[in-house]
Coordinates of C-alpha atoms in Angstrom, one line a residue:
M1 CA 0.3 0.1 0.1
T2 CA 0.7 3.8 -0.3
I3 CA 0.5 6.1 2.1
R4 CA 1.8 10.2 2.0
L5 CA 4.9 11.3 4.7
D6 CA 5.2 14.2 4.9
E7 CA 4.7 15.5 0.9
Q8 CA 6.2 12.5 -0.4
D9 CA 4.7 8.6 -1.2
L10 CA 5.6 5.6 0.3
S11 CA 5.4 1.9 0.2
L12 CA 4.5 0.0 3.3
P13 CA 2.9 -3.7 3.9
A14 CA -0.5 -3.8 4.8
G15 CA -1.0 -3.5 8.7
H16 CA 1.4 -2.0 9.1
T17 CA 1.2 0.6 12.3
V18 CA 2.2 4.3 13.2
A19 CA 4.6 2.8 15.5
D20 CA 5.7 0.2 12.9
L21 CA 6.3 3.2 10.4
L22 CA 8.7 5.3 13.1
A23 CA 10.7 1.8 14.3
Q24 CA 10.8 1.7 10.4
L25 CA 11.9 5.2 10.1
Q26 CA 14.2 4.8 13.1
R27 CA 12.8 8.1 15.2
P28 CA 12.1 7.6 19.2
P29 CA 9.0 7.8 19.9
E30 CA 9.7 10.9 22.2
S31 CA 11.6 12.4 19.2
V32 CA 8.2 13.2 17.2
G33 CA 4.4 14.3 17.2
T34 CA 2.4 13.0 14.8
A35 CA -0.8 13.8 12.6
L36 CA -2.8 11.0 10.9
N37 CA -5.4 12.8 7.8
G38 CA -4.8 16.1 9.6
Q39 CA -5.5 14.8 13.0
F40 CA -3.0 14.9 15.9
L41 CA -2.5 11.4 16.9
R42 CA -1.4 11.0 20.2
R43 CA 1.7 8.8 21.6
E44 CA -0.2 6.4 23.2
A45 CA -2.3 5.6 19.9
R46 CA 0.4 4.8 17.5
A47 CA 0.5 1.3 18.3
S48 CA -2.6 0.4 18.1
T49 CA -3.5 2.7 14.6
T50 CA -3.3 0.6 11.3
L51 CA -2.4 3.1 8.5
Q52 CA -4.2 2.6 5.6
A53 CA -3.9 3.2 1.4
G54 CA -3.7 7.2 0.9
D55 CA -3.2 8.0 4.2
Q56 CA -1.5 11.4 5.3
V57 CA 0.9 11.2 7.9
L58 CA 3.1 14.1 9.3
L59 CA 5.7 14.3 11.2
F60 CA 6.6 17.7 13.2
Q61 CA 8.5 18.5 16.0
P62 CA 7.1 18.2 19.2
I63 CA 6.8 21.6 21.3
V64 CA 6.8 21.8 25.2
G65 CA 6.1 24.3 27.5
G66 CA 3.9 25.9 29.7

């Protein structure tokens, strides 16, 4: 299947989760924020969120502050 990752197409096997994608990209989970199809995706939901063909994933620098 093909998804869109940060403005580029990426082919992945069916059943890949967002957590699988980050592991494939060698990105530590705490080093990046994620959005799926324009909606923020919490870190806790990444392992249970299966990607579908045509999904759009955005990785961004998490912002902390108070």
